Each structure stands twice: as C-alpha cells, then as structure tokens.
Amino acid sequence: MAYEKDYRKRILNFYYGNGKTKTLLQFGINSDTLYGWIKLKRETRK
C-alpha cells in the first residue's frame, strides 16, 4: 500500500512537472484511474 501511494505520487509529480496535470484534471481523471492506466501501459509495452 505504501509502495502504491509512493508510485502514485511520483506519477502525479511527473505529470505535474510536464504541465499535464491540469489537462488530466480537466478531463476528470483521478489518481486511481491514472495509476491503473499507466500500470496498464507499462505492462502492455513489455
């Protein structure tokens, strides 16, 4: 659980650093969806 929180925080920080958080939030994507989506992207990229 602690790992997941840290992972999610790092993802959000990454998106914030790239100026995309605002755009994502406008589309109503919460951190849970973001976490799942990125996890899926990472798994399918292998």
PDB file of C-alpha atoms in Angstrom:
ATOM      1  CA  MET A   1       0.000   0.000   0.000  1.00  0.00           C
ATOM      2  CA  ALA A   2       2.811   2.375   0.901  1.00  0.00           C
ATOM      3  CA  TYR A   3       4.504   1.481  -2.378  1.00  0.00           C
ATOM      4  CA  GLU A   4       1.335   2.240  -4.310  1.00  0.00           C
ATOM      5  CA  LYS A   5       0.996   5.629  -2.657  1.00  0.00           C
ATOM      6  CA  ASP A   6       4.608   6.472  -3.430  1.00  0.00           C
ATOM      7  CA  TYR A   7       4.200   5.252  -7.004  1.00  0.00           C
ATOM      8  CA  ARG A   8       1.077   7.332  -7.489  1.00  0.00           C
ATOM      9  CA  LYS A   9       2.759  10.389  -6.008  1.00  0.00           C
ATOM     10  CA  ARG A  10       5.724  10.005  -8.341  1.00  0.00           C
ATOM     11  CA  ILE A  11       3.411   9.660 -11.351  1.00  0.00           C
ATOM     12  CA  LEU A  12       1.477  12.775 -10.374  1.00  0.00           C
ATOM     13  CA  ASN A  13       4.725  14.659  -9.791  1.00  0.00           C
ATOM     14  CA  PHE A  14       5.950  13.521 -13.198  1.00  0.00           C
ATOM     15  CA  TYR A  15       2.789  14.741 -14.902  1.00  0.00           C
ATOM     16  CA  TYR A  16       2.858  17.969 -12.917  1.00  0.00           C
ATOM     17  CA  GLY A  17       6.444  18.521 -13.992  1.00  0.00           C
ATOM     18  CA  ASN A  18       5.370  18.150 -17.596  1.00  0.00           C
ATOM     19  CA  GLY A  19       2.437  20.515 -17.143  1.00  0.00           C
ATOM     20  CA  LYS A  20      -0.123  17.822 -17.918  1.00  0.00           C
ATOM     21  CA  THR A  21      -1.823  17.512 -14.534  1.00  0.00           C
ATOM     22  CA  LYS A  22      -4.085  20.460 -15.282  1.00  0.00           C
ATOM     23  CA  THR A  23      -5.176  18.886 -18.570  1.00  0.00           C
ATOM     24  CA  LEU A  24      -5.767  15.500 -16.958  1.00  0.00           C
ATOM     25  CA  LEU A  25      -7.809  17.026 -14.145  1.00  0.00           C
ATOM     26  CA  GLN A  26      -9.937  18.888 -16.687  1.00  0.00           C
ATOM     27  CA  PHE A  27     -10.895  15.519 -18.118  1.00  0.00           C
ATOM     28  CA  GLY A  28     -11.814  14.332 -14.627  1.00  0.00           C
ATOM     29  CA  ILE A  29      -9.152  11.652 -14.436  1.00  0.00           C
ATOM     30  CA  ASN A  30      -8.413  10.952 -10.784  1.00  0.00           C
ATOM     31  CA  SER A  31      -5.204   9.450  -9.441  1.00  0.00           C
ATOM     32  CA  ASP A  32      -6.702   5.947  -9.253  1.00  0.00           C
ATOM     33  CA  THR A  33      -7.554   5.962 -12.943  1.00  0.00           C
ATOM     34  CA  LEU A  34      -4.190   7.481 -13.762  1.00  0.00           C
ATOM     35  CA  TYR A  35      -2.393   4.828 -11.719  1.00  0.00           C
ATOM     36  CA  GLY A  36      -4.311   1.992 -13.369  1.00  0.00           C
ATOM     37  CA  TRP A  37      -3.887   3.450 -16.849  1.00  0.00           C
ATOM     38  CA  ILE A  38      -0.142   3.908 -16.519  1.00  0.00           C
ATOM     39  CA  LYS A  39       0.251   0.481 -14.944  1.00  0.00           C
ATOM     40  CA  LEU A  40      -1.615  -0.988 -17.916  1.00  0.00           C
ATOM     41  CA  LYS A  41       0.511   0.976 -20.394  1.00  0.00           C
ATOM     42  CA  ARG A  42       3.702  -0.257 -18.734  1.00  0.00           C
ATOM     43  CA  GLU A  43       2.533  -3.875 -18.790  1.00  0.00           C
ATOM     44  CA  THR A  44       1.427  -3.799 -22.415  1.00  0.00           C
ATOM     45  CA  ARG A  45       4.672  -2.155 -23.511  1.00  0.00           C
ATOM     46  CA  LYS A  46       6.759  -5.153 -22.420  1.00  0.00           C
TER      47      LYS A  46
END
